[in-house]
C-alpha cells in the first residue's frame, strides 16, 4: 500500500500537532544536563511555565513520565495511607485518577455528576458541609474532561469549597486545558496542578509536572504514602529541583520554543483562537444533529469545552466505523470513545497548533465519513462552521 499523500490531519485531543519550529528545536544534540548553558534554558522554561500556569508561589516539579505519572506523583506526595479524597466525577479521566488513588491506599469519595451536564458546585458545598469530622483531605477536579468534552468551572468550585468553610486542598488536572483556555492557579486557590507536555503545550508525550502551592507543600511535609521515583523531597535536593536521574534535555529546547510561540501570540489571543475554532466545530455538530444525526455529547452549553468536542452517535451506529473511514480514506485521525463511551462517541480535538482551514478540512472529512458510513445527518454543517468563523467574538 502506498503511503497517503499530503498532510496527515491530526484531530486528536492529545497528543496534538507539534509546530514545525518546536520539532526543529527538539532536534538538539545531547548536552550535559548540569551544564550552565543548559541550566539557563531550563530555568527559562520553568519561569515560562509558571507564567502559563499563573502561578505566583510554590514549587514546580517536573517528571519524565506521561500525565498518569504526574497523577501518581501528586497523590503520593500529598497524602497518607487511608486519607480520604473527594473526586468530582466528570468521566473517564476522573474515574481513572480515582482508581489510581484507591490502588495507592486512599479512600475515594465521589461527588456524582451526570457526564453530559457536569458537577454542581452547590453539591460540592453540601458534601463538604456534611464532612463534620473533616476527613476529606482534598477535592480533585479534572478541569477539562477530555473524554466527554466538558469543562468544569474551577473558580466556582473554589468558591463552593470556601462556602463550606472546609480546609481541604484543591487539586486540578489541567492536562487538556492548560494553554488552551483560561486557568489561574494562584487566583483560583489551586494547591496542586497536574499538567502534561503533549496537549496545549504542543510537545511530544513524555514529560509531565505538578505545580504545588505553599499549602500543598505544607501538606507534603506530613504525607506518608510510600514513594520512590516521584519523591518531591528527593527532587528538591537536586540542582533541577525536579526529575530523578537524567533530565530529558531535548524537551526543554522544545518547551522553550512552544512557550515562545504561546507568549508571542499572547495567552489571551491563544484562548480566543481556541474559542473561535471550538465554536465552529460545535456549529457543525449542531447542523449534523438535525435529521437524527450525531449530536454534542455535552448537553450543558455553559460547560462546553474549547479544546475538544465529543460527538455522540445516533443509536445503532458505530463511531469506530466513522473513525476508520476518516483515517483510511481521508488520512484524518479522530479521537475515539474512551472506556464505557467506546464505539458510542468520537472526538474532535481542537487544541494546540491549529487554524481555521485545518478545522474546516477535518469537518469536511468527518461529514464525508458520516455519509460513507451511512450515518444520518443534517445538511449545512460546513456552511454553519464557516459562518461561525466569520462572526465577531
Ligand atoms: C490526556 C489526559 C490524561 C492522561 O495523560 P497521559 O499523558 O496520557 O498519561 C489525564 N487527564 C486528562 C484530562 C487528559 O486529557
Tab-separated table of C-alpha atoms in Angstrom, residues 4-12 17 327 330-334 358:
chain	number	residue	atom	x	y	z
A	4	UNK	CA	-1.127	8.617	1.865
A	5	UNK	CA	-0.119	11.883	0.206
A	6	UNK	CA	-0.480	15.327	1.735
A	7	UNK	CA	-0.579	16.217	5.400
A	8	UNK	CA	-1.868	13.766	7.956
A	9	UNK	CA	-4.651	15.717	9.689
A	10	UNK	CA	-4.333	15.039	13.343
A	11	UNK	CA	-7.598	15.917	15.081
A	12	UNK	CA	-6.973	14.029	18.293
A	17	UNK	CA	0.055	18.784	16.409
A	327	UNK	CA	-8.328	7.528	8.826
A	330	UNK	CA	-9.025	10.782	4.190
A	331	UNK	CA	-5.890	10.487	6.333
A	332	UNK	CA	-7.638	12.220	9.247
A	333	UNK	CA	-7.131	10.933	12.771
A	334	UNK	CA	-10.085	11.499	15.128
A	358	UNK	CA	-7.305	22.711	9.429
